[in-house]
Short mmCIF file of C-alpha atoms and ligand atoms in Angstrom, two decimals:
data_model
loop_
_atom_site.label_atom_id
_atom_site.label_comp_id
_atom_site.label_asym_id
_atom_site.label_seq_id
_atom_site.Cartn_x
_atom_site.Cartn_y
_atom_site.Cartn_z
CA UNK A 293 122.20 163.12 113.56
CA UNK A 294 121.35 164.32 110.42
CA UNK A 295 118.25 162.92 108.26
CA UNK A 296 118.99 159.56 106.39
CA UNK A 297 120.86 159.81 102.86
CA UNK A 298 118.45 158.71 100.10
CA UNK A 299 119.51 157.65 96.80
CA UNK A 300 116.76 159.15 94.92
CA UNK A 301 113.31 161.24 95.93
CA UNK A 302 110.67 164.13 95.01
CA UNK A 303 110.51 167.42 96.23
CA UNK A 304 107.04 167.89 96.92
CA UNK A 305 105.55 171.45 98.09
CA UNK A 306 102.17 172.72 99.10
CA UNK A 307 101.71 173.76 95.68
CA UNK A 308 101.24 169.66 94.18
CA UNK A 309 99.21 169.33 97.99
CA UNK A 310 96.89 172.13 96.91
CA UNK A 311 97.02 171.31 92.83
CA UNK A 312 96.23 167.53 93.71
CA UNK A 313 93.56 168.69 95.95
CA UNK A 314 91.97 170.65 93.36
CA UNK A 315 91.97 167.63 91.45
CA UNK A 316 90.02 165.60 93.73
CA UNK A 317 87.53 167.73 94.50
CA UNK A 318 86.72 169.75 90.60
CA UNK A 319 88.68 167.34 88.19
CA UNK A 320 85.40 164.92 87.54
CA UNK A 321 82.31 164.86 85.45
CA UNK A 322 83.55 167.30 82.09
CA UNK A 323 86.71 167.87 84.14
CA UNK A 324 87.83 164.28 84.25
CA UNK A 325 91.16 164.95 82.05
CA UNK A 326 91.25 168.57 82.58
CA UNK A 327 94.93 168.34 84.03
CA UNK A 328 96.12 165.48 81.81
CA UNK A 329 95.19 167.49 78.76
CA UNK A 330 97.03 170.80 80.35
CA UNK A 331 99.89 168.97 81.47
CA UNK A 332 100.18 166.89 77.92
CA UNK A 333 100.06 170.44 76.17
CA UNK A 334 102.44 172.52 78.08
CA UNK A 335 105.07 169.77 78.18
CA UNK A 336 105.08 169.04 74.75
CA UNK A 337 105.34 172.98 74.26
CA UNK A 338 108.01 172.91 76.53
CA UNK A 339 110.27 170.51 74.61
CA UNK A 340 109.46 172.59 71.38
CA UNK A 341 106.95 169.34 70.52
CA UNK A 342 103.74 169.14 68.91
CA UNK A 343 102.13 166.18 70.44
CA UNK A 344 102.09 164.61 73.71
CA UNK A 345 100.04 161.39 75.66
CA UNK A 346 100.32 161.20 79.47
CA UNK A 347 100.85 156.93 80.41
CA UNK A 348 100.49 155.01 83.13
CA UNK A 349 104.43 154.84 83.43
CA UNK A 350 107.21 155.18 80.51
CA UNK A 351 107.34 151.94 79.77
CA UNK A 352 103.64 151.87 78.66
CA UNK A 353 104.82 154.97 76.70
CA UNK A 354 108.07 153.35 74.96
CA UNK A 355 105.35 149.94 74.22
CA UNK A 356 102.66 152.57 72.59
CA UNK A 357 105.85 154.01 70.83
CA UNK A 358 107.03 150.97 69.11
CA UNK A 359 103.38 149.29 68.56
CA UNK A 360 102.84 152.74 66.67
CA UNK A 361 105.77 152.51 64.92
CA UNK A 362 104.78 148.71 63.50
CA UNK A 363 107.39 147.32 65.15
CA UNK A 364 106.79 143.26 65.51
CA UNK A 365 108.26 139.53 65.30
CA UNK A 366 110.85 139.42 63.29
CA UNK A 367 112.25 143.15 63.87
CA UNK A 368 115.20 144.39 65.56
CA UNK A 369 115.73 147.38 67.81
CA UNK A 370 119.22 148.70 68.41
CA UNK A 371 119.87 150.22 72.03
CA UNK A 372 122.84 150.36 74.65
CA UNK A 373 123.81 147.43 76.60
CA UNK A 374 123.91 149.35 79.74
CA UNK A 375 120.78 151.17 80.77
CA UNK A 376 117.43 150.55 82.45
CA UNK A 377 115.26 147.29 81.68
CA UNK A 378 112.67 149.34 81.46
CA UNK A 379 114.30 150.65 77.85
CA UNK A 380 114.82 147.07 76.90
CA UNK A 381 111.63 145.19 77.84
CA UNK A 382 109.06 147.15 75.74
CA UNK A 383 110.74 145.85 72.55
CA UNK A 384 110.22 141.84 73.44
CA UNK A 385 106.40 142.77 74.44
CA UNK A 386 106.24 143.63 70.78
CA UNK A 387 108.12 140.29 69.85
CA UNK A 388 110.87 141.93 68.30
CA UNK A 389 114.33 141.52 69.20
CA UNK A 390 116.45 144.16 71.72
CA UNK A 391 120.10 144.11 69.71
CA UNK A 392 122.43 145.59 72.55
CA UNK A 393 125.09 148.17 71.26
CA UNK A 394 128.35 149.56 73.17
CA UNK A 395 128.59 152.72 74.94
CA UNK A 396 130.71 155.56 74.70
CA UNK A 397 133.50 156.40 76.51
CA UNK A 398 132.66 159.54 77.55
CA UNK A 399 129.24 160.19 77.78
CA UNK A 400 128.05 156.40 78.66
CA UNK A 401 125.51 156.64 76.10
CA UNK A 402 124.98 154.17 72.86
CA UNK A 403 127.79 154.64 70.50
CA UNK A 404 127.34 155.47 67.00
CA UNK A 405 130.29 153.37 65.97
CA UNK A 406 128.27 150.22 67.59
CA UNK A 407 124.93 150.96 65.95
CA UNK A 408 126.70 150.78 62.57
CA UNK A 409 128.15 147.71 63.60
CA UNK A 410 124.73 146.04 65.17
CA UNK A 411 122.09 147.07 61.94
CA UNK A 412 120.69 144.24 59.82
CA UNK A 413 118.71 144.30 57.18
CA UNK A 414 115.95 143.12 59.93
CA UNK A 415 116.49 146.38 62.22
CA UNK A 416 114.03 148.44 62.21
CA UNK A 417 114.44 151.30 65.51
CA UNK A 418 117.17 152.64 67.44
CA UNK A 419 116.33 153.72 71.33
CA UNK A 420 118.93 156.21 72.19
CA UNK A 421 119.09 156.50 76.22
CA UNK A 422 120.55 159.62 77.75
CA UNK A 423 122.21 157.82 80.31
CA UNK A 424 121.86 159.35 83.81
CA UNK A 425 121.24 162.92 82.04
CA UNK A 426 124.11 162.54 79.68
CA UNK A 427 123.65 163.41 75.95
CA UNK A 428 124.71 161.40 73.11
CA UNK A 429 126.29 162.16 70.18
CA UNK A 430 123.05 163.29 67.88
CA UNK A 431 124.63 165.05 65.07
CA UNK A 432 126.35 161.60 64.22
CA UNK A 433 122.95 159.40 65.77
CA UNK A 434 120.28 161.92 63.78
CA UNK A 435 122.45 161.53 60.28
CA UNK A 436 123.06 157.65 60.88
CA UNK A 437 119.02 157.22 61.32
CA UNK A 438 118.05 159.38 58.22
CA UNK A 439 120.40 157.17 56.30
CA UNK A 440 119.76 153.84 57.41
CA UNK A 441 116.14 154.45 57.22
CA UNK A 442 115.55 153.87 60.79
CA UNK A 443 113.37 154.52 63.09
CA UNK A 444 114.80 157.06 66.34
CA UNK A 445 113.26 156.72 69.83
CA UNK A 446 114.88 159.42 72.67
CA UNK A 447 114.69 157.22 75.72
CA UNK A 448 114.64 160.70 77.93
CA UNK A 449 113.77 159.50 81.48
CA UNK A 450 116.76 160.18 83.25
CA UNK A 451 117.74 163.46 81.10
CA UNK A 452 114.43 166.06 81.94
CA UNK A 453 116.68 169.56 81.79
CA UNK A 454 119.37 168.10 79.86
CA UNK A 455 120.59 170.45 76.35
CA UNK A 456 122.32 169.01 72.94
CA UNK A 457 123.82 172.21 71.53
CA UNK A 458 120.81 174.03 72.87
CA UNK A 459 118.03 171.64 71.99
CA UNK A 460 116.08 170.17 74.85
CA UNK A 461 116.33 166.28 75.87
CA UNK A 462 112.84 165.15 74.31
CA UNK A 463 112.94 166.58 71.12
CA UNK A 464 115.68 164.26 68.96
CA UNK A 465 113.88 160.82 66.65
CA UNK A 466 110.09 160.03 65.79
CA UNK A 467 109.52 160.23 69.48
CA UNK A 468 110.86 160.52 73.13
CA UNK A 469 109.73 159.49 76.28
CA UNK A 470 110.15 160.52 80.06
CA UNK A 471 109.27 158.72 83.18
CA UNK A 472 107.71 160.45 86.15
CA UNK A 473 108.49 157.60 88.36
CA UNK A 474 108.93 158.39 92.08
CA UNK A 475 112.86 158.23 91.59
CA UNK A 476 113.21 160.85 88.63
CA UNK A 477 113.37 164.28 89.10
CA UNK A 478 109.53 165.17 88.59
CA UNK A 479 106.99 162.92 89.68
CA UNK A 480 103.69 161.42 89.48
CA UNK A 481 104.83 158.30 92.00
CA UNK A 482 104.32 156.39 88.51
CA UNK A 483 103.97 158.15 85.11
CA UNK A 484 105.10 158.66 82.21
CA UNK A 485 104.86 160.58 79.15
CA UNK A 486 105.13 160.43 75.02
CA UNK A 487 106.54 163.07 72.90
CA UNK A 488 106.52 163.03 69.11
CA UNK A 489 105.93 165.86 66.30
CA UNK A 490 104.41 162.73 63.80
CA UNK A 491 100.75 163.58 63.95
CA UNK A 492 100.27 159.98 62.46
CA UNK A 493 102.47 158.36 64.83
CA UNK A 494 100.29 160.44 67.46
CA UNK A 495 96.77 159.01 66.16
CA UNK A 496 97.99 155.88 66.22
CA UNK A 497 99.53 155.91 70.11
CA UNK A 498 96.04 157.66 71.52
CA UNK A 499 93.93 155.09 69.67
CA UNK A 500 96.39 151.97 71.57
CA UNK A 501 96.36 153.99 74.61
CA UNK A 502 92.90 153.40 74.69
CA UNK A 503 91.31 150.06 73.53
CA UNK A 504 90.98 150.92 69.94
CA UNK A 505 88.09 152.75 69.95
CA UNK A 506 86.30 154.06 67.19
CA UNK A 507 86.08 157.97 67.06
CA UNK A 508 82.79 158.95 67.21
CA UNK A 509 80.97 156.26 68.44
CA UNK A 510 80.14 154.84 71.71
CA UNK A 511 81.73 151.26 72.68
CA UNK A 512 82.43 150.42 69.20
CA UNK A 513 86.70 149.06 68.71
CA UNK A 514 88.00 148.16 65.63
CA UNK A 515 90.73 146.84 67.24
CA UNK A 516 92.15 144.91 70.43
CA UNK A 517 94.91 147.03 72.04
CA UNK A 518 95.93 148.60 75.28
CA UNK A 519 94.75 150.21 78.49
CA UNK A 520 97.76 152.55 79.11
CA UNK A 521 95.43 155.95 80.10
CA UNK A 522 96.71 158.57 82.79
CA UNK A 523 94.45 159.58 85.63
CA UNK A 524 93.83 162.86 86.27
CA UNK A 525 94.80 163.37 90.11
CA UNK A 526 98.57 161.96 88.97
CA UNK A 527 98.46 164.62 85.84
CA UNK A 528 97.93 167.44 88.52
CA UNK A 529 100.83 166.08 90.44
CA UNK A 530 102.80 166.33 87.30
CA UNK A 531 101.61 169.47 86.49
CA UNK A 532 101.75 171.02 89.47
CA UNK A 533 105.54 169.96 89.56
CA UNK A 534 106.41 170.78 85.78
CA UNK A 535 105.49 174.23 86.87
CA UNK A 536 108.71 173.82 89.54
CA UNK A 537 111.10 172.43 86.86
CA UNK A 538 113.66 174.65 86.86
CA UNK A 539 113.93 174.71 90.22
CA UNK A 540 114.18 170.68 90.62
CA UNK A 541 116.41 170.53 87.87
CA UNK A 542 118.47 173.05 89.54
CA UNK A 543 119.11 170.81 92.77
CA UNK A 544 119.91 168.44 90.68
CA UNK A 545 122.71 170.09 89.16
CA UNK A 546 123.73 171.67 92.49
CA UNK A 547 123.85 168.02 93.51
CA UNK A 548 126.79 166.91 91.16
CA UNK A 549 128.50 170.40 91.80
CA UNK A 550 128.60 169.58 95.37
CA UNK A 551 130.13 166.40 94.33
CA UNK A 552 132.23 168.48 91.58
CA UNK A 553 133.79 170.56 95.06
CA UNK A 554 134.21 168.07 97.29
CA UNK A 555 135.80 165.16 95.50
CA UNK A 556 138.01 168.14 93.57
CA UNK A 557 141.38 167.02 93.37
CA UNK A 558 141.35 162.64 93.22
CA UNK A 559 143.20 161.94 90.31
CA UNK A 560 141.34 159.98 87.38
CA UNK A 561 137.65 160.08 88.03
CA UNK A 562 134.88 161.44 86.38
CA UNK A 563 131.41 162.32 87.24
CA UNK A 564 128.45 163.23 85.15
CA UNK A 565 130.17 165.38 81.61
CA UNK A 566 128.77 168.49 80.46
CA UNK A 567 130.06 168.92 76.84
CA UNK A 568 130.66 172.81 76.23
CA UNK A 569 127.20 173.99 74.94
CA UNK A 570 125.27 171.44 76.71
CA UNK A 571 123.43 171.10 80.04
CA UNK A 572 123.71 168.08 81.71
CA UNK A 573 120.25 167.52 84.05
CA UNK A 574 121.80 164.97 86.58
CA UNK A 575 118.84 162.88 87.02
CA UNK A 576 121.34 161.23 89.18
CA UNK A 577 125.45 161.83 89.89
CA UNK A 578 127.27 158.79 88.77
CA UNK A 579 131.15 158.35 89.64
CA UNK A 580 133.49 156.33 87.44
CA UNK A 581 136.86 156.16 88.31
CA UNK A 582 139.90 154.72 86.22
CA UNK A 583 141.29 151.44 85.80
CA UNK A 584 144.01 152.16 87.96
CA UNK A 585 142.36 152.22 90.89
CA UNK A 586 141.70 148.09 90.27
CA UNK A 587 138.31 148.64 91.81
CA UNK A 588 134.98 146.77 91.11
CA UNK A 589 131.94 148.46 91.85
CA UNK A 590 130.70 145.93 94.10
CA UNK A 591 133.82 145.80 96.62
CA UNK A 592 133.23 150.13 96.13
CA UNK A 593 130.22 149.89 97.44
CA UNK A 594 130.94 147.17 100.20
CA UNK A 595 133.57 149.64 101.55
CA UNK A 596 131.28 152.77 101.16
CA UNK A 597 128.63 150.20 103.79
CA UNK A 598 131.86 150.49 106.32
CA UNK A 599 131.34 154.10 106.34
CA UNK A 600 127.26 154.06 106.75
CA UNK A 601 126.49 154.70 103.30
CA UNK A 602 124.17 152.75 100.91
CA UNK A 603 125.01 153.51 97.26
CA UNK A 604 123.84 151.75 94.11
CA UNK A 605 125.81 150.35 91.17
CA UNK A 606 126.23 151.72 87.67
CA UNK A 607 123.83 149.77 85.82
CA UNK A 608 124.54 146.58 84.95
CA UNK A 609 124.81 145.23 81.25
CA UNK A 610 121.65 144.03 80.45
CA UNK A 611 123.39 141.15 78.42
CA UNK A 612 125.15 140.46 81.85
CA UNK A 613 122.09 139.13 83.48
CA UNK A 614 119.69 135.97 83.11
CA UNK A 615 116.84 138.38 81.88
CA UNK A 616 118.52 138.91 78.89
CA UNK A 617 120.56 135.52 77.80
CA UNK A 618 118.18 134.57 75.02
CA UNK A 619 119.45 137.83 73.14
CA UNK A 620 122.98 138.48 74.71
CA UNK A 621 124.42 136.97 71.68
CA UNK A 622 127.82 137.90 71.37
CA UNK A 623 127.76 141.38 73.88
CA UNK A 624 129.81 140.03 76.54
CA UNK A 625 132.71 140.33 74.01
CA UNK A 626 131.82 142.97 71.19
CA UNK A 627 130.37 145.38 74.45
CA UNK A 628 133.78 146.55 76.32
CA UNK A 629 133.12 149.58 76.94
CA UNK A 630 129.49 148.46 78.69
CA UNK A 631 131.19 145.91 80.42
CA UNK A 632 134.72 147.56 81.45
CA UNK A 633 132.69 150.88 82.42
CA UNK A 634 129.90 149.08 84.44
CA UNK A 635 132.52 147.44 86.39
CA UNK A 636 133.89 150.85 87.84
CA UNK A 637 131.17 152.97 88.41
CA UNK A 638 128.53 153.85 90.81
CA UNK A 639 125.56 156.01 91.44
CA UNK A 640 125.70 158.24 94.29
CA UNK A 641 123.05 159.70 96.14
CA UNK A 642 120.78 162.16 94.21
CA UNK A 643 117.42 162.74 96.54
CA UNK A 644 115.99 166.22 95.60
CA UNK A 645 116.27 166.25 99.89
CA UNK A 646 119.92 165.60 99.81
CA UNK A 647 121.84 168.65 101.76
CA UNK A 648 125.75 169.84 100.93
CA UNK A 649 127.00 168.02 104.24
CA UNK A 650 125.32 165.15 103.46
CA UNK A 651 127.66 165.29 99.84
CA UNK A 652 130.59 166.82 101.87
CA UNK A 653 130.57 163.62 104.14
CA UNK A 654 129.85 161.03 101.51
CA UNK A 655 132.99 162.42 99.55
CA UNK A 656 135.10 162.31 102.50
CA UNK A 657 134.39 158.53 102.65
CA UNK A 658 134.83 158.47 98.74
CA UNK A 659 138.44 160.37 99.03
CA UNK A 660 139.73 157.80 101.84
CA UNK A 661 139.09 154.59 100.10
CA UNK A 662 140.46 156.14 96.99
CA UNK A 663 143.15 157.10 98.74
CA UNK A 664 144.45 153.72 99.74
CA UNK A 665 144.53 152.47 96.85
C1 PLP B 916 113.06 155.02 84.87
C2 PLP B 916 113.42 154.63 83.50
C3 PLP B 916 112.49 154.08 82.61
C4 PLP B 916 111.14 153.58 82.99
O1 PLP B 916 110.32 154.36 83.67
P1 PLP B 916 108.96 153.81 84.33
O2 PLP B 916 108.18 155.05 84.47
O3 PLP B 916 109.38 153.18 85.62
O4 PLP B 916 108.34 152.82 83.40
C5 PLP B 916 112.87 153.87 81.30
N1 PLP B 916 114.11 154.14 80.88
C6 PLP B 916 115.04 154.63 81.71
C7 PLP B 916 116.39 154.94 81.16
C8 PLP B 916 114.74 154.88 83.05
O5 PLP B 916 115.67 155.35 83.87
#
């Protein structure tokens, strides 16, 4: 028997032991953000950005984002109906309101066509998600912002690798953020981080990430705001694993080849795209397969049990589920593409431990119920 199937999990190497270790024993006294403040630099040079702050997790960093922005009662915020809470809830904690747009056929991502449709004279941000590691359409997102006056947010925590005609995921709008949660691709068990290239926008997020203090002098605020600092033993984790990113991003793009191979040949599915001059990086492989199969996700994935194998759903619509009635509005109906695509899709297993004949088996169970139908 082969070790268990996991849907999502770290790859973690005697180098984070030994960089984590170092932490614990020299990262105190003038050391006590020596790794968050190494970390915060080289990943914002990374993504070609000027400024970065290291959170507790990314929501924290999407909340900082918005509070920085000004964003409050009253406002709206544009993103896609299908995607993460955790892209969503940040905007009510500011008491403005999350206005859910459709997603794109192709790429799963917020349309532009629905964020034209959704702006008000009230909306004041956009949070583009790159669904799963999938890009958007920025050319069309990036022009539609600078014209409408809004405000962009790249909502990058499933897309760390991931290319728009060669620029990296984390450098499109005001400011991105990533999540280092112990399901994405690098990890700090819980982190997060904040990218931006607004100095202003910067200054503001460092003094909420830190109870408003005033610079300069000792337990003196000016303001109430937020505890959303980084410790330094999870920045050496991150660090320590930001210096293996190609090589995590790689499995995670030999994952979905393996999938590519081995479900080569079923008529009418798709799996993660890779538009030509993009790199897609896979945070996790995601099947959708057409409406001719007549197939809900949830009998999918009680048939795939049959077999021995756990896999998730494509995320739900977020205007699909009691958290989100008060502003589902009219999504159910304006959403189709959230709602038809959600319905026939699911996320297969993606665990940076995941081996080919783990994939080769899973597929073999994918290909037979496909077959019957
Ligand atoms: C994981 C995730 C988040 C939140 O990350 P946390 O670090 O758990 O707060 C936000 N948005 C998306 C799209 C995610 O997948």
């Amino acid at each position: 028997m082969t070790q268990k199937i996991y849907m999502a999990g770290p790859s973690i190497t005697e180098h984070e032991i030994k960089t984590v270790a170092d932490a614990m024993i020299n990262g105190w006294y003038e050391n006590a953000y020596d790794y968050v403040e190494k970390f915060e630099r080289e990943f914002a040079a990374h993504h070609d950005r000027k400024f970065a702050l290291m959170t507790p997790n990314c929501t924290a960093a999407l909340h900082l984002t918005l509070m920085g922005l000004g964003i409050k009662t009253g406002d709206e915020v544009i993103l896609p109906d299908c995607t993460w809470i955790a892209s969503a809830a940040p905007i009510t904690y500011t008491g403005a309101k999350p206005v859910l747009g459709d997603i794109d056929p192709v790429n799963w991502c917020l349309s532009p066509k629905s964020i034209l449709q959704k702006i008000t004279p009230a909306t004041k941000a956009v949070i583009m998600v790159d669904l799963y590691g999938n890009m958007p359409d920025y050319d069309q997102i990036l022009r539609i912002a600078q014209e409408r006056n809004l405000h962009l947010i790249e909502d990058a925590a499933e897309s760390l690798g991931s290319t728009y005609k060669g620029v990296r995921a984390g450098k499109f709008g005001i400011a991105s953020v990533f999540s280092f949660h112990r399901t994405k691709t690098l990890t700090t068990g819980e982190g997060g981080m904040l990218l931006t290239d607004s100095e202003e926008l910067f200054k503001r997020c460092k003094f909420l990430r830190d109870h408003g203090r005033k610079e300069g002098e000792m337990y003196f605020n000016t303001e109430v705001a937020y505890k959303y600092m980084p410790f330094n033993v999870q920045a050496a984790l991150g660090y320590a694993q930001f210096q293996r990113i190609d090589e995590l991003v790689g499995k995670k793009r030999q994952i979905l080849s393996w999938y590519q191979k081995y479900l080569n040949g079923i008529k009418d599915i798709c799996l993660n795209p890779e538009p030509d001059g993009g790199v897609n990086g896979v945070w996790c492989t995601t099947l959708v397969w057409g409406n001719r199969y007549q197939l809900h996700k949830k009998e999918f994935i009680k048939k795939m049990d049959t077999f021995g194998f756990a896999i998730r759903p494509f995320f739900y619509p977020l205007s699909s589920m009691p958290a989100f009635t008060k502003w589902a509005g009219e999504s159910a109906k304006t959403n189709t593409n959230a709602y038809d695509i959600s319905d026939r899709g699911v996320n297969l297993p993606s665990a940076l431990n995941i081996e080919e004949a783990q994939v080769k088996s899973l597929c073999e169970a994918i290909k037979k119920i496909l077959s019957h139908l």
